[in-house]
């Protein structure tokens, strides 16, 4: 288990489309454990595999420090948004874009399917902050960053700062 460096924008490795996990086992579990440790150390509420250079569709999330009653640690492989509904606007940041936060529009609730670390099917239906973090982390697996989802005006502000 290790704490690993997190790639930061504009590292091109953040733009890969990560590969589906086909073989569940020890190697995947180790990658997930590194992701969890690195996320807690940062600290952050979520982390996606490409941020550490792992070319797999894997995310880890824990919002329990921010929201009372929230589920604890979630490790999810090959996550897919099956359905989404409503709209929410809230502040977002990213461990790969240190020092920048902005309001981002997301779906209010999502139904996500995937697999747990043992390769068993997993399904989660959530709303609010957890739905936001899930959408943010799943975006990472397709090389999408939250700054890509800002209005043109807000993106200009980001570029000026950059
Ligand atoms: Ni992020």
PDB file of C-alpha atoms and ligand atoms in Angstrom:
ATOM      1  CA  UNK A   1       0.000   0.000   0.000  1.00  0.00           C
ATOM      2  CA  UNK A   2       1.330   3.386  -0.924  1.00  0.00           C
ATOM      3  CA  UNK A   3       0.493   7.025  -1.122  1.00  0.00           C
ATOM      4  CA  UNK A   4       1.143   8.030  -4.722  1.00  0.00           C
ATOM      5  CA  UNK A   5       1.630  11.380  -6.457  1.00  0.00           C
ATOM      6  CA  UNK A   6      -1.551  12.779  -8.028  1.00  0.00           C
ATOM      7  CA  UNK A   7      -1.193  14.009 -11.614  1.00  0.00           C
ATOM      8  CA  UNK A   8      -2.171  17.634 -11.995  1.00  0.00           C
ATOM      9  CA  UNK A   9      -3.639  19.657 -14.841  1.00  0.00           C
ATOM     10  CA  UNK A  10      -2.580  20.004 -17.664  1.00  0.00           C
ATOM     11  CA  UNK A  11      -0.909  16.567 -17.526  1.00  0.00           C
ATOM     12  CA  UNK A  12      -2.113  14.781 -20.706  1.00  0.00           C
ATOM     13  CA  UNK A  13      -2.466  11.519 -18.772  1.00  0.00           C
ATOM     14  CA  UNK A  14      -5.569  13.018 -17.156  1.00  0.00           C
ATOM     15  CA  UNK A  15      -7.168  12.964 -20.610  1.00  0.00           C
ATOM     16  CA  UNK A  16      -7.045   9.228 -21.324  1.00  0.00           C
ATOM     17  CA  UNK A  17     -10.173   7.152 -21.659  1.00  0.00           C
ATOM     18  CA  UNK A  18      -9.503   4.459 -19.066  1.00  0.00           C
ATOM     19  CA  UNK A  19      -9.929   0.768 -19.860  1.00  0.00           C
ATOM     20  CA  UNK A  20     -12.608  -1.426 -18.375  1.00  0.00           C
ATOM     21  CA  UNK A  21     -11.508  -3.837 -15.662  1.00  0.00           C
ATOM     22  CA  UNK A  22     -11.806  -7.339 -17.115  1.00  0.00           C
ATOM     23  CA  UNK A  23      -9.937  -9.311 -14.479  1.00  0.00           C
ATOM     24  CA  UNK A  24     -10.825  -8.821 -10.848  1.00  0.00           C
ATOM     25  CA  UNK A  25      -8.191  -9.868  -8.363  1.00  0.00           C
ATOM     26  CA  UNK A  26      -5.228  -8.922  -6.225  1.00  0.00           C
ATOM     27  CA  UNK A  27      -3.704  -6.394  -8.643  1.00  0.00           C
ATOM     28  CA  UNK A  28      -6.950  -4.431  -8.849  1.00  0.00           C
ATOM     29  CA  UNK A  29      -7.397  -4.585  -5.078  1.00  0.00           C
ATOM     30  CA  UNK A  30      -3.910  -3.181  -4.582  1.00  0.00           C
ATOM     31  CA  UNK A  31      -4.567  -0.315  -6.989  1.00  0.00           C
ATOM     32  CA  UNK A  32      -7.814   0.459  -5.155  1.00  0.00           C
ATOM     33  CA  UNK A  33      -5.988   0.453  -1.823  1.00  0.00           C
ATOM     34  CA  UNK A  34      -3.372   2.898  -3.144  1.00  0.00           C
ATOM     35  CA  UNK A  35      -6.197   5.112  -4.408  1.00  0.00           C
ATOM     36  CA  UNK A  36      -7.941   5.040  -1.021  1.00  0.00           C
ATOM     37  CA  UNK A  37      -4.784   5.903   0.911  1.00  0.00           C
ATOM     38  CA  UNK A  38      -3.842   8.679  -1.483  1.00  0.00           C
ATOM     39  CA  UNK A  39      -7.376  10.126  -1.320  1.00  0.00           C
ATOM     40  CA  UNK A  40      -7.411  10.192   2.492  1.00  0.00           C
ATOM     41  CA  UNK A  41      -3.906  11.633   2.669  1.00  0.00           C
ATOM     42  CA  UNK A  42      -4.704  14.475   0.219  1.00  0.00           C
ATOM     43  CA  UNK A  43      -7.370  14.805   1.741  1.00  0.00           C
ATOM     44  CA  UNK A  44     -10.171  14.512  -0.788  1.00  0.00           C
ATOM     45  CA  UNK A  45     -13.695  13.107  -1.090  1.00  0.00           C
ATOM     46  CA  UNK A  46     -13.015  11.143  -4.266  1.00  0.00           C
ATOM     47  CA  UNK A  47     -10.315   9.929  -6.588  1.00  0.00           C
ATOM     48  CA  UNK A  48     -10.278   8.241  -9.986  1.00  0.00           C
ATOM     49  CA  UNK A  49      -7.627   5.780 -11.203  1.00  0.00           C
ATOM     50  CA  UNK A  50      -6.261   7.944 -14.080  1.00  0.00           C
ATOM     51  CA  UNK A  51      -5.258  10.623 -11.546  1.00  0.00           C
ATOM     52  CA  UNK A  52      -2.601   8.176 -10.305  1.00  0.00           C
ATOM     53  CA  UNK A  53      -1.729   6.808 -13.725  1.00  0.00           C
ATOM     54  CA  UNK A  54      -3.756   3.607 -13.455  1.00  0.00           C
ATOM     55  CA  UNK A  55      -5.391   2.810 -16.776  1.00  0.00           C
ATOM     56  CA  UNK A  56      -8.492   1.221 -15.285  1.00  0.00           C
ATOM     57  CA  UNK A  57     -12.087   2.302 -14.763  1.00  0.00           C
ATOM     58  CA  UNK A  58     -11.939   2.532 -10.979  1.00  0.00           C
ATOM     59  CA  UNK A  59     -13.079   5.211  -8.532  1.00  0.00           C
ATOM     60  CA  UNK A  60     -13.031   5.616  -4.758  1.00  0.00           C
ATOM     61  CA  UNK A  61     -15.274   7.984  -2.812  1.00  0.00           C
ATOM     62  CA  UNK A  62     -15.811   8.871   0.845  1.00  0.00           C
ATOM     63  CA  UNK A  63     -17.903  11.932   1.649  1.00  0.00           C
ATOM     64  CA  UNK A  64     -18.623  10.944   5.256  1.00  0.00           C
ATOM     65  CA  UNK A  65     -16.341  13.710   6.615  1.00  0.00           C
ATOM     66  CA  UNK A  66     -18.501  16.277   4.806  1.00  0.00           C
ATOM     67  CA  UNK A  67     -21.971  14.858   5.226  1.00  0.00           C
ATOM     68  CA  UNK A  68     -23.421  13.255   8.289  1.00  0.00           C
ATOM     69  CA  UNK A  69     -25.154   9.952   7.667  1.00  0.00           C
ATOM     70  CA  UNK A  70     -23.457   9.453   4.316  1.00  0.00           C
ATOM     71  CA  UNK A  71     -22.226   5.984   3.441  1.00  0.00           C
ATOM     72  CA  UNK A  72     -18.537   5.432   4.178  1.00  0.00           C
ATOM     73  CA  UNK A  73     -15.907   4.336   1.715  1.00  0.00           C
ATOM     74  CA  UNK A  74     -17.117   3.307  -1.741  1.00  0.00           C
ATOM     75  CA  UNK A  75     -14.840   1.477  -4.190  1.00  0.00           C
ATOM     76  CA  UNK A  76     -16.381   1.047  -7.599  1.00  0.00           C
ATOM     77  CA  UNK A  77     -15.139  -0.611 -10.785  1.00  0.00           C
ATOM     78  CA  UNK A  78     -16.495  -0.037 -14.300  1.00  0.00           C
ATOM     79  CA  UNK A  79     -19.081   2.439 -13.001  1.00  0.00           C
ATOM     80  CA  UNK A  80     -21.767   3.532 -15.422  1.00  0.00           C
ATOM     81  CA  UNK A  81     -24.546   6.052 -15.024  1.00  0.00           C
ATOM     82  CA  UNK A  82     -27.681   4.078 -15.836  1.00  0.00           C
ATOM     83  CA  UNK A  83     -30.069   6.967 -15.330  1.00  0.00           C
ATOM     84  CA  UNK A  84     -29.944  10.518 -14.011  1.00  0.00           C
ATOM     85  CA  UNK A  85     -32.543  13.057 -13.054  1.00  0.00           C
ATOM     86  CA  UNK A  86     -32.940  16.681 -12.005  1.00  0.00           C
ATOM     87  CA  UNK A  87     -30.324  19.344 -11.676  1.00  0.00           C
ATOM     88  CA  UNK A  88     -28.073  20.742  -8.944  1.00  0.00           C
ATOM     89  CA  UNK A  89     -25.489  23.504  -8.894  1.00  0.00           C
ATOM     90  CA  UNK A  90     -22.720  23.329  -6.329  1.00  0.00           C
ATOM     91  CA  UNK A  91     -19.098  24.112  -5.676  1.00  0.00           C
ATOM     92  CA  UNK A  92     -16.528  21.671  -6.978  1.00  0.00           C
ATOM     93  CA  UNK A  93     -12.797  21.248  -6.839  1.00  0.00           C
ATOM     94  CA  UNK A  94     -10.411  18.504  -7.896  1.00  0.00           C
ATOM     95  CA  UNK A  95      -7.200  17.099  -6.455  1.00  0.00           C
ATOM     96  CA  UNK A  96      -5.739  17.355  -9.969  1.00  0.00           C
ATOM     97  CA  UNK A  97      -6.549  21.087 -10.181  1.00  0.00           C
ATOM     98  CA  UNK A  98      -5.270  22.389  -6.849  1.00  0.00           C
ATOM     99  CA  UNK A  99      -6.341  25.845  -5.733  1.00  0.00           C
ATOM    100  CA  UNK A 100      -9.343  26.249  -8.043  1.00  0.00           C
ATOM    101  CA  UNK A 101     -13.001  25.774  -7.179  1.00  0.00           C
ATOM    102  CA  UNK A 102     -16.075  26.724  -9.141  1.00  0.00           C
ATOM    103  CA  UNK A 103     -19.811  26.173  -9.291  1.00  0.00           C
ATOM    104  CA  UNK A 104     -20.700  23.277 -11.571  1.00  0.00           C
ATOM    105  CA  UNK A 105     -24.080  22.124 -12.843  1.00  0.00           C
ATOM    106  CA  UNK A 106     -24.729  18.397 -12.352  1.00  0.00           C
ATOM    107  CA  UNK A 107     -27.622  15.970 -12.279  1.00  0.00           C
ATOM    108  CA  UNK A 108     -29.360  15.959  -8.890  1.00  0.00           C
ATOM    109  CA  UNK A 109     -29.665  12.186  -8.677  1.00  0.00           C
ATOM    110  CA  UNK A 110     -27.987   9.282 -10.417  1.00  0.00           C
ATOM    111  CA  UNK A 111     -28.406   5.561 -10.609  1.00  0.00           C
ATOM    112  CA  UNK A 112     -24.969   3.984 -11.068  1.00  0.00           C
ATOM    113  CA  UNK A 113     -24.098   0.369 -11.765  1.00  0.00           C
ATOM    114  CA  UNK A 114     -20.690  -1.258 -11.575  1.00  0.00           C
ATOM    115  CA  UNK A 115     -18.730  -3.868  -9.663  1.00  0.00           C
ATOM    116  CA  UNK A 116     -17.185  -3.987  -6.224  1.00  0.00           C
ATOM    117  CA  UNK A 117     -13.564  -5.018  -5.710  1.00  0.00           C
ATOM    118  CA  UNK A 118     -14.523  -8.696  -5.627  1.00  0.00           C
ATOM    119  CA  UNK A 119     -16.128  -8.382  -9.045  1.00  0.00           C
ATOM    120  CA  UNK A 120     -19.669  -8.604  -7.720  1.00  0.00           C
ATOM    121  CA  UNK A 121     -22.321  -6.412  -9.370  1.00  0.00           C
ATOM    122  CA  UNK A 122     -22.969  -3.219  -7.461  1.00  0.00           C
ATOM    123  CA  UNK A 123     -25.710  -0.663  -7.807  1.00  0.00           C
ATOM    124  CA  UNK A 124     -26.170   2.646  -6.058  1.00  0.00           C
ATOM    125  CA  UNK A 125     -28.923   5.245  -6.339  1.00  0.00           C
ATOM    126  CA  UNK A 126     -28.073   8.555  -4.709  1.00  0.00           C
ATOM    127  CA  UNK A 127     -28.717  12.275  -4.825  1.00  0.00           C
ATOM    128  CA  UNK A 128     -27.067  15.482  -3.662  1.00  0.00           C
ATOM    129  CA  UNK A 129     -23.362  15.603  -2.845  1.00  0.00           C
ATOM    130  CA  UNK A 130     -22.721  11.904  -3.372  1.00  0.00           C
ATOM    131  CA  UNK A 131     -24.370  12.070  -6.804  1.00  0.00           C
ATOM    132  CA  UNK A 132     -22.167  15.066  -7.616  1.00  0.00           C
ATOM    133  CA  UNK A 133     -18.964  13.303  -6.578  1.00  0.00           C
ATOM    134  CA  UNK A 134     -19.931  10.163  -8.517  1.00  0.00           C
ATOM    135  CA  UNK A 135     -20.469  12.211 -11.687  1.00  0.00           C
ATOM    136  CA  UNK A 136     -17.153  14.033 -11.159  1.00  0.00           C
ATOM    137  CA  UNK A 137     -15.171  10.807 -10.673  1.00  0.00           C
ATOM    138  CA  UNK A 138     -16.849   8.940 -13.538  1.00  0.00           C
ATOM    139  CA  UNK A 139     -15.999  11.904 -15.789  1.00  0.00           C
ATOM    140  CA  UNK A 140     -12.310  11.352 -14.930  1.00  0.00           C
ATOM    141  CA  UNK A 141     -12.515   7.850 -16.443  1.00  0.00           C
ATOM    142  CA  UNK A 142     -13.344   9.460 -19.784  1.00  0.00           C
ATOM    143  CA  UNK A 143     -10.662  12.125 -19.500  1.00  0.00           C
ATOM    144  CA  UNK A 144     -13.194  14.820 -18.584  1.00  0.00           C
ATOM    145  CA  UNK A 145     -12.343  17.395 -15.906  1.00  0.00           C
ATOM    146  CA  UNK A 146     -14.803  19.639 -14.078  1.00  0.00           C
ATOM    147  CA  UNK A 147     -13.329  22.707 -15.774  1.00  0.00           C
ATOM    148  CA  UNK A 148     -14.659  21.267 -19.058  1.00  0.00           C
ATOM    149  CA  UNK A 149     -18.174  21.609 -17.650  1.00  0.00           C
ATOM    150  CA  UNK A 150     -17.928  25.299 -16.742  1.00  0.00           C
ATOM    151  CA  UNK A 151     -19.636  28.051 -18.663  1.00  0.00           C
ATOM    152  CA  UNK A 152     -17.370  29.852 -21.130  1.00  0.00           C
ATOM    153  CA  UNK A 153     -17.126  32.851 -18.802  1.00  0.00           C
ATOM    154  CA  UNK A 154     -16.002  30.772 -15.841  1.00  0.00           C
ATOM    155  CA  UNK A 155     -13.534  28.880 -18.008  1.00  0.00           C
ATOM    156  CA  UNK A 156     -11.999  32.213 -19.025  1.00  0.00           C
ATOM    157  CA  UNK A 157     -11.510  33.039 -15.348  1.00  0.00           C
ATOM    158  CA  UNK A 158      -9.742  29.720 -14.896  1.00  0.00           C
ATOM    159  CA  UNK A 159      -7.443  30.381 -17.857  1.00  0.00           C
ATOM    160  CA  UNK A 160      -6.520  33.833 -16.557  1.00  0.00           C
ATOM    161  CA  UNK A 161      -5.591  32.348 -13.235  1.00  0.00           C
ATOM    162  CA  UNK A 162      -3.659  29.621 -15.019  1.00  0.00           C
TER     163      UNK A 162
HETATM  164 NI1  LIG B   1     -11.265  15.314  -9.728  1.00  0.00          NI
END
